[in-house]
mmCIF file of C-alpha atoms in Angstrom:
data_model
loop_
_atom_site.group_PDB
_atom_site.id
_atom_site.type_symbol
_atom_site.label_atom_id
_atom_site.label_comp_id
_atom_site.label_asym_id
_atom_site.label_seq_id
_atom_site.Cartn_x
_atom_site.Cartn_y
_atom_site.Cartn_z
ATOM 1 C CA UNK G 592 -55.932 -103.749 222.982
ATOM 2 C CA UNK G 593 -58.114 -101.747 220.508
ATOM 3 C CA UNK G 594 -55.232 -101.098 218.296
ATOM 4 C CA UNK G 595 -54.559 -105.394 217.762
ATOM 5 C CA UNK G 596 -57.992 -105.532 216.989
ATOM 6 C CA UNK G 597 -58.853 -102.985 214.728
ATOM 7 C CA UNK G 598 -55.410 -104.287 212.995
ATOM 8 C CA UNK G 599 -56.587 -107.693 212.936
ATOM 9 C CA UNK G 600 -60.449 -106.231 211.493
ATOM 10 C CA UNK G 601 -58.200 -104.982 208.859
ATOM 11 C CA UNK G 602 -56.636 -107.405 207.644
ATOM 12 C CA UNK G 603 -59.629 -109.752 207.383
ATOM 13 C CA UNK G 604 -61.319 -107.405 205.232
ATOM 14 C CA UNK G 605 -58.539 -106.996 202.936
ATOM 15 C CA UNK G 606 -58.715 -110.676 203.226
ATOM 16 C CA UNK G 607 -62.230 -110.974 202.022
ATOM 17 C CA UNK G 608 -62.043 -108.472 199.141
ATOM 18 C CA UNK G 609 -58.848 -110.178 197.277
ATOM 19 C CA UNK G 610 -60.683 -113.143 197.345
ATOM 20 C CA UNK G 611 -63.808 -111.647 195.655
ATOM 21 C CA UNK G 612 -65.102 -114.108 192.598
ATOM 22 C CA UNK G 613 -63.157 -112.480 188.969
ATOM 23 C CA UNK G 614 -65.423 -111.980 186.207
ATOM 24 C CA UNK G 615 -65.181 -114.326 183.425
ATOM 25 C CA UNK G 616 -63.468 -113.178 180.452
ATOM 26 C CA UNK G 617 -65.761 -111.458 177.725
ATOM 27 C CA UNK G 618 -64.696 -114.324 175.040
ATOM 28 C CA UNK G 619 -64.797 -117.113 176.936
ATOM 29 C CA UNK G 620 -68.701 -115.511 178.156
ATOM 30 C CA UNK G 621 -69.544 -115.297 174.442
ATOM 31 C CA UNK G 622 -68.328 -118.813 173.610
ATOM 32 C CA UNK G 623 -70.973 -121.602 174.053
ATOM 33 C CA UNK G 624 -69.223 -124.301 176.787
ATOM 34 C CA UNK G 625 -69.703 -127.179 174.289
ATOM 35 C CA UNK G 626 -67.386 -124.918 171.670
ATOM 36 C CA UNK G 627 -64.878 -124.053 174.350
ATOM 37 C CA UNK G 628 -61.319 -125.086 174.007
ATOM 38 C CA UNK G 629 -59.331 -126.268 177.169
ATOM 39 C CA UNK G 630 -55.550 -125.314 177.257
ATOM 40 C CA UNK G 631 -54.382 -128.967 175.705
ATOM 41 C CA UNK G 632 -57.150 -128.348 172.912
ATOM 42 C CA UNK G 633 -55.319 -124.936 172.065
ATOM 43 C CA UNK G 634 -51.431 -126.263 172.456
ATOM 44 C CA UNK G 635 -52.903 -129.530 170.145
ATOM 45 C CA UNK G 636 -54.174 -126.707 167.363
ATOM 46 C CA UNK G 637 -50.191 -124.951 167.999
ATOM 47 C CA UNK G 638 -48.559 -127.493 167.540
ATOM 48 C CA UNK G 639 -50.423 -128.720 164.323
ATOM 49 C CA UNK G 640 -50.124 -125.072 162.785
ATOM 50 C CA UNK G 641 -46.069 -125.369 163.686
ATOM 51 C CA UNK G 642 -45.885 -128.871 162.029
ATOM 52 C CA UNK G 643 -47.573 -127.487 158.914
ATOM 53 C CA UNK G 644 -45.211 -124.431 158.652
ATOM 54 C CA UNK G 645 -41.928 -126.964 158.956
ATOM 55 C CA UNK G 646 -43.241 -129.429 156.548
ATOM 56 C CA UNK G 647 -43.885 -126.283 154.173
ATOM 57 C CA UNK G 648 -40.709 -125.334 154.688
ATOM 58 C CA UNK G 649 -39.264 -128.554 154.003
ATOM 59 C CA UNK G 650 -40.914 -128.814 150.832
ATOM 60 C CA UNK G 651 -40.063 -126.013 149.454
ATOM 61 C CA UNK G 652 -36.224 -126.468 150.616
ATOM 62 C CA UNK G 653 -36.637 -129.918 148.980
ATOM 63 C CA UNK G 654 -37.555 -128.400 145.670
ATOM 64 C CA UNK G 655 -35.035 -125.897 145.710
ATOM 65 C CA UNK G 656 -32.080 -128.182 145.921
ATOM 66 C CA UNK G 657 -33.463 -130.831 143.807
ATOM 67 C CA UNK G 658 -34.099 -128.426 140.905
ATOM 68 C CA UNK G 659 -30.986 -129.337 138.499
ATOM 69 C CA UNK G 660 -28.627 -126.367 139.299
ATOM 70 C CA UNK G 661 -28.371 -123.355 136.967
ATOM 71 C CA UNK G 662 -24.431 -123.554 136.609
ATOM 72 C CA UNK G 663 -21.663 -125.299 134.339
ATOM 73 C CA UNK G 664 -19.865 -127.352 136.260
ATOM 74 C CA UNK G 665 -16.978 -130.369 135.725
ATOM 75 C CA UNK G 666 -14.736 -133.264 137.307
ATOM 76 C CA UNK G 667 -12.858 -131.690 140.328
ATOM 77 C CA UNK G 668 -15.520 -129.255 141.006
ATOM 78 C CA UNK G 669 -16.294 -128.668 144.498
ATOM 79 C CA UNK G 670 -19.395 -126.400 145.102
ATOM 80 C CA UNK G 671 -23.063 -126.171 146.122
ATOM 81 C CA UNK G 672 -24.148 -126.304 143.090
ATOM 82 C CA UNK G 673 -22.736 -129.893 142.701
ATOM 83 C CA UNK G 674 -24.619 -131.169 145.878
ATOM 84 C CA UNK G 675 -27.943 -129.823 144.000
ATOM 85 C CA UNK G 676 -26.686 -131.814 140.834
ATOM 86 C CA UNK G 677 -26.366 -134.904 142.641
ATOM 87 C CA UNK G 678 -29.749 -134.128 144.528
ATOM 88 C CA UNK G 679 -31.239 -134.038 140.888
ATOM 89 C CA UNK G 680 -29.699 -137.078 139.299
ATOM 90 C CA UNK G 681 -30.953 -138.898 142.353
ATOM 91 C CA UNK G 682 -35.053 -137.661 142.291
ATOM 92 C CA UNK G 683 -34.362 -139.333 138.488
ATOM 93 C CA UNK G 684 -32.950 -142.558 139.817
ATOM 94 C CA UNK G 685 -29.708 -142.736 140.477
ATOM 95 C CA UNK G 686 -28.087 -143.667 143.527
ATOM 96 C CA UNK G 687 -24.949 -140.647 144.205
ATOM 97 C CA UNK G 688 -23.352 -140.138 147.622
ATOM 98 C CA UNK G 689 -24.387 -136.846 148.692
ATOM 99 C CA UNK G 690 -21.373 -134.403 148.693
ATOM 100 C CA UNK G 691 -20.266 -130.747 146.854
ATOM 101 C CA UNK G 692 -17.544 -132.590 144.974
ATOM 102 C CA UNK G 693 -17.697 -133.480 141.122
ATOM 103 C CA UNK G 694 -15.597 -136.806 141.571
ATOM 104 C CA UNK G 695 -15.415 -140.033 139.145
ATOM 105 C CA UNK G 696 -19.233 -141.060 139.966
ATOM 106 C CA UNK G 697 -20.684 -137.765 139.542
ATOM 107 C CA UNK G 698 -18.887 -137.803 135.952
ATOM 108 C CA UNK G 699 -20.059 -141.617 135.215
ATOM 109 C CA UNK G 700 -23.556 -140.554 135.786
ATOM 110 C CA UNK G 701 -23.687 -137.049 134.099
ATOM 111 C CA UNK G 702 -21.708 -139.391 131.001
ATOM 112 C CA UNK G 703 -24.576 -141.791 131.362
ATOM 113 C CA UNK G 704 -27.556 -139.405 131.689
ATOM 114 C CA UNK G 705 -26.148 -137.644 127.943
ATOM 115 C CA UNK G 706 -25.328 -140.728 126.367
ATOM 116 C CA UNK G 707 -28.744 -142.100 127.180
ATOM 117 C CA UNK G 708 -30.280 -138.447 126.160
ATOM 118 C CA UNK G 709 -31.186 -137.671 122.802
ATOM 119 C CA UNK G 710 -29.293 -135.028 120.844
ATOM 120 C CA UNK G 711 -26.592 -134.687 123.713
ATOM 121 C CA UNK G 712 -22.874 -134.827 123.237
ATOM 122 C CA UNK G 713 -21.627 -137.056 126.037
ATOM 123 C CA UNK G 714 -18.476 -135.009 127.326
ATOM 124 C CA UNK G 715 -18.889 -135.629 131.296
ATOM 125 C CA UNK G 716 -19.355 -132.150 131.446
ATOM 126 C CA UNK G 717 -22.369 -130.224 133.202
ATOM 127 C CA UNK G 718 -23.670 -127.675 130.680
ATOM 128 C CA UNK G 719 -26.788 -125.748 129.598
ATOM 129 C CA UNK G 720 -27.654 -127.983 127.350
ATOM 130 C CA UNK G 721 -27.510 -131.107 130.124
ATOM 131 C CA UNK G 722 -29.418 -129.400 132.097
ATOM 132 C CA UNK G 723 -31.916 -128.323 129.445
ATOM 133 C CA UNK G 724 -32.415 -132.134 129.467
ATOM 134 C CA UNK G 725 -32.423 -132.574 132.975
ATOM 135 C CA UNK G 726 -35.204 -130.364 133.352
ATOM 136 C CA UNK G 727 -37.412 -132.018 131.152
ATOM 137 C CA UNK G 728 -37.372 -135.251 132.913
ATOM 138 C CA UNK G 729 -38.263 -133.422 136.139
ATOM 139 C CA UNK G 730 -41.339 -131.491 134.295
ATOM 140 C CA UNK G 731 -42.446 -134.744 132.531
ATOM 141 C CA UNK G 732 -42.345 -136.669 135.882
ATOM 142 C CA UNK G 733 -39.764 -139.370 133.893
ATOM 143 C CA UNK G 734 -37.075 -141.272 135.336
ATOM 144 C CA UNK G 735 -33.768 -143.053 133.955
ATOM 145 C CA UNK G 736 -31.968 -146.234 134.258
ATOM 146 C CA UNK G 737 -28.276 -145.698 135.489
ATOM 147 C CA UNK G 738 -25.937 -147.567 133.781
ATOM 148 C CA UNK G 739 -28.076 -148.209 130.236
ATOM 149 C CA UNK G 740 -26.144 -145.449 128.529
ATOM 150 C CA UNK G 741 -22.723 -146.783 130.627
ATOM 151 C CA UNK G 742 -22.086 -149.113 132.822
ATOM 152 C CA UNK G 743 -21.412 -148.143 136.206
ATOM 153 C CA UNK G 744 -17.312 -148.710 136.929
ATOM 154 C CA UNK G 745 -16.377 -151.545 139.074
ATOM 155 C CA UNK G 746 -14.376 -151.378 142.026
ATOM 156 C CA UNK G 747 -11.932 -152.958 140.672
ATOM 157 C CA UNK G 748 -10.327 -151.188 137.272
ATOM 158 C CA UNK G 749 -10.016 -154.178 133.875
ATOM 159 C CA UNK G 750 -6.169 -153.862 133.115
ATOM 160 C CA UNK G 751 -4.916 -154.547 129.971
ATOM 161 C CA UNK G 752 -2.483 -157.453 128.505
ATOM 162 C CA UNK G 753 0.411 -155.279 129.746
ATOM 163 C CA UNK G 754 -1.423 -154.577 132.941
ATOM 164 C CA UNK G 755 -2.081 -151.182 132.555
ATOM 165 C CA UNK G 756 -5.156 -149.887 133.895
ATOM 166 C CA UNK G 757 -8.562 -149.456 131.197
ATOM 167 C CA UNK G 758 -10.252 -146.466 131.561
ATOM 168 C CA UNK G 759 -13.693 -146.568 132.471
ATOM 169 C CA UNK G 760 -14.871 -143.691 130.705
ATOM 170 C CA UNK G 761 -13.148 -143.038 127.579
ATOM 171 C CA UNK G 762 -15.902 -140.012 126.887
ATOM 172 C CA UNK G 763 -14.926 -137.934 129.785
ATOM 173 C CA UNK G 764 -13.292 -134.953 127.826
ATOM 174 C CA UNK G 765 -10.777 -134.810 131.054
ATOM 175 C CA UNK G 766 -9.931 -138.045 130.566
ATOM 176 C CA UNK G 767 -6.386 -138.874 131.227
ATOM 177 C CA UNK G 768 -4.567 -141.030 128.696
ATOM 178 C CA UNK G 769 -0.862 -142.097 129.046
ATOM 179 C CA UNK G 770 1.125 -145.181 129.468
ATOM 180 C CA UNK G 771 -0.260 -145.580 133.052
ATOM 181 C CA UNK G 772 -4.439 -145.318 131.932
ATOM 182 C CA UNK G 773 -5.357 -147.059 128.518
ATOM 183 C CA UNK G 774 -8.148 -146.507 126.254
ATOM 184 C CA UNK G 775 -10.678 -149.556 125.731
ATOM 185 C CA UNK G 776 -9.588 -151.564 122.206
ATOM 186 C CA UNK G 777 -12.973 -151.346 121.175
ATOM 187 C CA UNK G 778 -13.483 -147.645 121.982
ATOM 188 C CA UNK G 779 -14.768 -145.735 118.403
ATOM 189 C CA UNK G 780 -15.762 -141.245 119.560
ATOM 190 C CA UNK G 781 -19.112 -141.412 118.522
ATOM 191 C CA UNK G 782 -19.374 -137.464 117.557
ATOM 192 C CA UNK G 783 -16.622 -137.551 115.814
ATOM 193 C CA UNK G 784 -16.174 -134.866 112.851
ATOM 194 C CA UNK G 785 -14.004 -133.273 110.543
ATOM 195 C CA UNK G 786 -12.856 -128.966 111.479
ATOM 196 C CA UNK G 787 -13.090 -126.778 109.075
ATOM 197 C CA UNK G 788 -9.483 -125.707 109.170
ATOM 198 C CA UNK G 789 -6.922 -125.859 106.580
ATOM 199 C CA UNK G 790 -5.177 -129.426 106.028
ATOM 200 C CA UNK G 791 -2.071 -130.218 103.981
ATOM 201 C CA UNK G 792 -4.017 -133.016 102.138
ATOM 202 C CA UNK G 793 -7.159 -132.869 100.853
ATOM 203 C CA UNK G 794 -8.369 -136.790 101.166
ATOM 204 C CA UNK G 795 -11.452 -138.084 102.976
ATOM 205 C CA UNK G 796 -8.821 -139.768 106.040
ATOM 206 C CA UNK G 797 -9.524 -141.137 109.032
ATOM 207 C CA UNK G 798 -7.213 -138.365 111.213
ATOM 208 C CA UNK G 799 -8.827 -135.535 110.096
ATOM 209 C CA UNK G 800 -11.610 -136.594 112.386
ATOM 210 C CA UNK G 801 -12.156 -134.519 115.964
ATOM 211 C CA UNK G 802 -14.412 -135.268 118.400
ATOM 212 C CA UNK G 803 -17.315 -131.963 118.103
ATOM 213 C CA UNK G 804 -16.506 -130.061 120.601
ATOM 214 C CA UNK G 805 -12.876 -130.277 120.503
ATOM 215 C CA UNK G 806 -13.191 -130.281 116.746
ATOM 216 C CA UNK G 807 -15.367 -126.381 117.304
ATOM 217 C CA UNK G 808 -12.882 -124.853 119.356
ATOM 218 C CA UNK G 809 -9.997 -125.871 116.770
ATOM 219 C CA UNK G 810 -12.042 -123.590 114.104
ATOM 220 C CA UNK G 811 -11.662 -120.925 116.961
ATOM 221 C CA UNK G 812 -8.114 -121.095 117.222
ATOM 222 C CA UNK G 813 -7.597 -121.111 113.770
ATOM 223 C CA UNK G 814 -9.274 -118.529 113.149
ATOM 224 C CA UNK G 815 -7.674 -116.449 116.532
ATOM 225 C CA UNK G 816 -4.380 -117.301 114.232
ATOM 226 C CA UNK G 817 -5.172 -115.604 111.515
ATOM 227 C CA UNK G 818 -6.653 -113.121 112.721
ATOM 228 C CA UNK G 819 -2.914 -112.524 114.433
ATOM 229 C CA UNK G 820 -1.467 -113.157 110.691
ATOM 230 C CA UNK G 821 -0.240 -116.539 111.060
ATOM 231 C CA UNK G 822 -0.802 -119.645 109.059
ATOM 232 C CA UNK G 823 -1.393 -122.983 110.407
ATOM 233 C CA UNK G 824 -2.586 -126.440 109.217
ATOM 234 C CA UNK G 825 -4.174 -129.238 111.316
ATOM 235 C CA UNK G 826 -1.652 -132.537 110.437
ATOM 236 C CA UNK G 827 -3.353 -135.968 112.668
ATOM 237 C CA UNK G 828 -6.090 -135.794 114.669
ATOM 238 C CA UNK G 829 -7.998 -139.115 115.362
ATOM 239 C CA UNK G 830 -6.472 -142.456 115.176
ATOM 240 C CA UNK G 831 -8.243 -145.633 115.538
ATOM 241 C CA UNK G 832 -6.623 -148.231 118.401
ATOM 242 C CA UNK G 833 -5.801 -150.579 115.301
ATOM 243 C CA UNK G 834 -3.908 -147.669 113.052
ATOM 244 C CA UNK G 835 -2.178 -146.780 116.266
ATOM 245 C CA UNK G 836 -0.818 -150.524 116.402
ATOM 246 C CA UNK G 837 0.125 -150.603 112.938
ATOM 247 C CA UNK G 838 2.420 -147.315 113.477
ATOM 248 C CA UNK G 839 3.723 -148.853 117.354
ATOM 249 C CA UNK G 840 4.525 -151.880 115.711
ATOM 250 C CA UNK G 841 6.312 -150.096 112.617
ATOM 251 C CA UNK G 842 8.696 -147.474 115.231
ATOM 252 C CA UNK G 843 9.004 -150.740 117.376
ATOM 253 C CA UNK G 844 10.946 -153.306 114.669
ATOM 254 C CA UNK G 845 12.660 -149.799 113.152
ATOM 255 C CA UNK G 846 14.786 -148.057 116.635
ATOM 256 C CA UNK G 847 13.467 -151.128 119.466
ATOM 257 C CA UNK G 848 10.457 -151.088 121.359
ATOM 258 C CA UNK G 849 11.803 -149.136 124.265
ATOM 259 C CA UNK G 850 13.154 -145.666 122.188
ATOM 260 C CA UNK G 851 9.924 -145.878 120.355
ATOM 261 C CA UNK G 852 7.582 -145.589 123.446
ATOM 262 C CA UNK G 853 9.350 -142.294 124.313
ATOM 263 C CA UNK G 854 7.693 -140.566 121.046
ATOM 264 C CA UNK G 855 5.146 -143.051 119.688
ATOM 265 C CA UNK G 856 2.681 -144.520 122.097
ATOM 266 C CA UNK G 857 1.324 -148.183 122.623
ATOM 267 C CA UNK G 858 -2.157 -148.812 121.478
ATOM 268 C CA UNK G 859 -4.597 -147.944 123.467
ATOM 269 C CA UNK G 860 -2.412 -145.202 125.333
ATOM 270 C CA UNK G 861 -2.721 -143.066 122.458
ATOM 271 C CA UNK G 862 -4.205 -139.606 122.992
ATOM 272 C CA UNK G 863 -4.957 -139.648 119.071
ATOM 273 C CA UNK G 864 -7.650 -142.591 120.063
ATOM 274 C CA UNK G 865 -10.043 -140.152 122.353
ATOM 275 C CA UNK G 866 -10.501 -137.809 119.509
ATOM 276 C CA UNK G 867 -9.546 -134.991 121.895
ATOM 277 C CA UNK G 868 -6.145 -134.502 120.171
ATOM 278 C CA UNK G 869 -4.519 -132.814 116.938
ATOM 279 C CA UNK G 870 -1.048 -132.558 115.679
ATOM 280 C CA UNK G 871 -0.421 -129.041 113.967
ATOM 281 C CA UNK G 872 2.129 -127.530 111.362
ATOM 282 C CA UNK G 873 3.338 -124.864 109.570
ATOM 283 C CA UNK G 874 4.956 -124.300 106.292
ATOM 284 C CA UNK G 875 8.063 -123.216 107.998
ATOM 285 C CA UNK G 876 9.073 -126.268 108.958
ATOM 286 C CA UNK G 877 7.939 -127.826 105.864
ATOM 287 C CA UNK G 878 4.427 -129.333 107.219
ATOM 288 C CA UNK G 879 6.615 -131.813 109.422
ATOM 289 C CA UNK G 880 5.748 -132.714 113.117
ATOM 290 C CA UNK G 881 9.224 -131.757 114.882
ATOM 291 C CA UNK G 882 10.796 -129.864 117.964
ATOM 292 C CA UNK G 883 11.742 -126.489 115.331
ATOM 293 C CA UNK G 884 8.169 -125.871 114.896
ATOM 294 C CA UNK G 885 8.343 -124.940 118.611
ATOM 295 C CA UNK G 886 10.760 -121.868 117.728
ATOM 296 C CA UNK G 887 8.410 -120.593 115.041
ATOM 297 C CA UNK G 888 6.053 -117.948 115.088
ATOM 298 C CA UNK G 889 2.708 -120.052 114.747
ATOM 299 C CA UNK G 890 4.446 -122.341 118.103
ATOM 300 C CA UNK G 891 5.105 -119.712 119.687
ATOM 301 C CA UNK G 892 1.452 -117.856 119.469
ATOM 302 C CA UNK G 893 0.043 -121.750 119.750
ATOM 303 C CA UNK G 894 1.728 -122.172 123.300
ATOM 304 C CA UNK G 895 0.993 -118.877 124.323
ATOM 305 C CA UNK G 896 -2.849 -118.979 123.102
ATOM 306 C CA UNK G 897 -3.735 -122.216 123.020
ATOM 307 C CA UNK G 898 -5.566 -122.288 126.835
ATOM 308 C CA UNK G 899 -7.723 -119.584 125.814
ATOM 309 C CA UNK G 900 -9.901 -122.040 123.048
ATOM 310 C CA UNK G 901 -9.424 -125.067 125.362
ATOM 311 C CA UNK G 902 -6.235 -126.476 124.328
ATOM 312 C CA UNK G 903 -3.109 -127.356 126.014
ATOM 313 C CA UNK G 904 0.271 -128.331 125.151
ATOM 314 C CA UNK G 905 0.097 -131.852 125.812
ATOM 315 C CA UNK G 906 3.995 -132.819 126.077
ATOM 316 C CA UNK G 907 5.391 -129.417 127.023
ATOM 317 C CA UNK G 908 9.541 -129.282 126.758
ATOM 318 C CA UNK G 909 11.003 -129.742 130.103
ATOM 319 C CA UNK G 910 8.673 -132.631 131.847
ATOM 320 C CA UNK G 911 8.794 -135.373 129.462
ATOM 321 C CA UNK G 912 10.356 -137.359 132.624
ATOM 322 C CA UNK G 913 6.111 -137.053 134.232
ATOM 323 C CA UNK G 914 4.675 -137.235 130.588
ATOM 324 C CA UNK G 915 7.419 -139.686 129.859
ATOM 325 C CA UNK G 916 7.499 -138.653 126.179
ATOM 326 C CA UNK G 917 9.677 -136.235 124.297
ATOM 327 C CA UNK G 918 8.788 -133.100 124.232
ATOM 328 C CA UNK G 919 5.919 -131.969 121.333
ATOM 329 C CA UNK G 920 5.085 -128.428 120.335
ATOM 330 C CA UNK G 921 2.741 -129.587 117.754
ATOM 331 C CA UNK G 922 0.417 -131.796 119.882
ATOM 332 C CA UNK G 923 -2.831 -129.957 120.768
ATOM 333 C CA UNK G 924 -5.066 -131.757 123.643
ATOM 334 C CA UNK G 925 -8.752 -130.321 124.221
ATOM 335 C CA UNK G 926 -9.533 -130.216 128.236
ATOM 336 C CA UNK G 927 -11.834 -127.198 128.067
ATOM 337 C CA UNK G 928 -10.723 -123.817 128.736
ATOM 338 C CA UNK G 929 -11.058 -123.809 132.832
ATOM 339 C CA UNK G 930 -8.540 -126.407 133.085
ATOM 340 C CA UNK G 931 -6.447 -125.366 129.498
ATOM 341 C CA UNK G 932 -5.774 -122.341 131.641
ATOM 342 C CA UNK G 933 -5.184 -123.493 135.049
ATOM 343 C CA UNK G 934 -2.526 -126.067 133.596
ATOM 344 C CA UNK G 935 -0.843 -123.352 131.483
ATOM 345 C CA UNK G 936 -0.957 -120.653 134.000
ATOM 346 C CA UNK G 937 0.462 -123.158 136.786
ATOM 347 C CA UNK G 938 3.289 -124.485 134.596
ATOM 348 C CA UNK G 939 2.083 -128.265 134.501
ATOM 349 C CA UNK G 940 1.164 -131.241 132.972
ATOM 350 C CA UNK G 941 -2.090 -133.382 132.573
ATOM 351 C CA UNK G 942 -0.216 -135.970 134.979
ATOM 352 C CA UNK G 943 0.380 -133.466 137.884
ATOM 353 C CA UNK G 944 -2.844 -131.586 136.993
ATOM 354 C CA UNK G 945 -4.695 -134.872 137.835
ATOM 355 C CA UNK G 946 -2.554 -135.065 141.105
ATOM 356 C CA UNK G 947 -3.070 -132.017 142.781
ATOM 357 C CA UNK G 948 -6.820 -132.583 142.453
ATOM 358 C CA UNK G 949 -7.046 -136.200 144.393
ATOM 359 C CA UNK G 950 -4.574 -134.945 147.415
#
């Protein structure tokens, strides 16, 4: 009986001492009770500190991908760097779906941006100097008017009197021109100038006219050719939509509409008309635009070296049943090099380039 109740004695004293009143802490003794915080005070002051942090964050992120990207870019493009673009164009005004692909809208509104730009070559391309521009609006706080320096494309394409489909923007440099997409009758390359490469005539005429760009990396290639020893000389290059009826119209009464569209092309479905294109010759064949030149050794080097100024073969032998026209060693088209190359290297045309890119 002694033993229960010294256990029981026991146990209430440990009782009592575990119970003993615990000091309060030293900072909370220190802090006057009208400055002390309860435990929903401190999670408030948290959770404010958190929300400042994220909306830091945010900003910051926010200026990163608005900032125009530090990259050359073009149509078909599918990349980061073209989500930031779009990002950009937008904090200036424009309205562009959000997405990392360069596609027809992105190209109407870079077109639009440069056209509406001072000193800017409107190309639909994404360069430095675009983007020198770009950046200015952003550090002058400006903004732009889509659609002042081009009008924004309807859904529904303008067709021409044959029904074939007007391109919307005859500036794009990738622009595809055939008997399927026409150029507008009123359409007049703005930058248009004359090469500084030899020409077998030496008037003032209207198709010794490139557009700039195309027109600069000409002099290259010219110059690559001599370098290698050859001799070249730049035949047609622009031709008005008007000119190009007047020679249609002339092939047309002389061998029948139909033979005639299989080496001479309507107006408007001229490549001559973008300013992008130039006919070339060599004394070997007697200056003339025909199928030998292909055979000689300034066609030969031309096909071969072409891509790497920005050039293609336009009507390449073997696929005039996609290009639908003979085929033309002498006709030089200017796509840039990045796609000069990819077409050459792959073995196609303009026509199928265009279609592996919208599968």
């Amino acid at each position: 009986m002694q033993g229960v109740s010294w256990v029981i004695l026991s146990a209430i004293c440990f009782m009592l001492i575990g119970c003993e009143p615990q000091e309060p802490s030293q900072s909370q003794e220190d802090v006057p009770a009208s400055e002390q915080t309860t435990p929903e005070q401190q999670h408030g002051e948290e959770d404010k500190q958190a929300d400042g942090q994220q909306t830091e964050e945010a900003e910051k992120q926010e200026e990163t991908e608005v900032e125009p990207p530090d990259a050359v870019l073009q149509k078909f493009d599918t990349d980061e760097a073209v989500l930031q673009l779009k990002n950009a164009l937008n904090a200036i005004g424009y309205d562009l779906e959000a997405t990392e692909e360069f596609d027809e809208e992105l190209t109407w509104a870079i077109t639009d941006f440069q056209i509406q730009s001072e000193d800017l070559l409107a190309s639909g391309f994404y360069d430095e100097a675009t983007r020198d521009a770009l950046l200015l609006y952003f550090e002058e706080g400006e903004s732009m008017e889509p659609g002042e320096g081009l009008v924004l494309p309807s859904e529904e394409a303008e067709k021409t009197e044959a029904g074939t489909e007007v391109v919307s923007n005859p500036y794009d440099e990738l622009a595809l021109v055939n008997k399927s997409f026409a150029l507008p009758d009123d359409y007049i390359p703005e930058d248009l100038i004359v090469p500084d490469v030899p020409f077998p005539f030496t008037e003032d005429l209207p198709q010794k006219y490139m557009r700039e760009n195309a027109a600069h990396a000409l002099e290259e290639l010219f110059e690559g050719a001599e370098e290698a020893g050859l001799e070249m000389f730049a035949q047609s290059g622009y031709r008005s939509y008007d000119r190009q009826d007047d020679i249609f119209a002339a092939n047309a009464s002389q061998h029948g509409e139909d033979h005639a569209n299989t080496y001479s092309a309507r107006p408007g479905e001229s490549e001559h008309q973008t300013g992008l294109a130039m006919d070339v010759t060599s004394a070997e064949v007697n200056l003339e635009l025909v199928e030998a030149f292909g055979e000689t050794e300034e066609g030969q080097w031309l096909a071969e070296n072409a891509p790497e100024y920005g050039f293609i073969i336009r009507f390449p032998e073997g696929k005039e049943d996609i290009t639908e026209y003979q085929y033309e060693p002498w006709h030089l088209r200017y796509v840039g090099e990045k796609t000069a190359k990819y077409i050459t290297e792959q073995g196609i045309t303009l026509e199928e380039y265009y279609e592996e890119q919208v599968e």
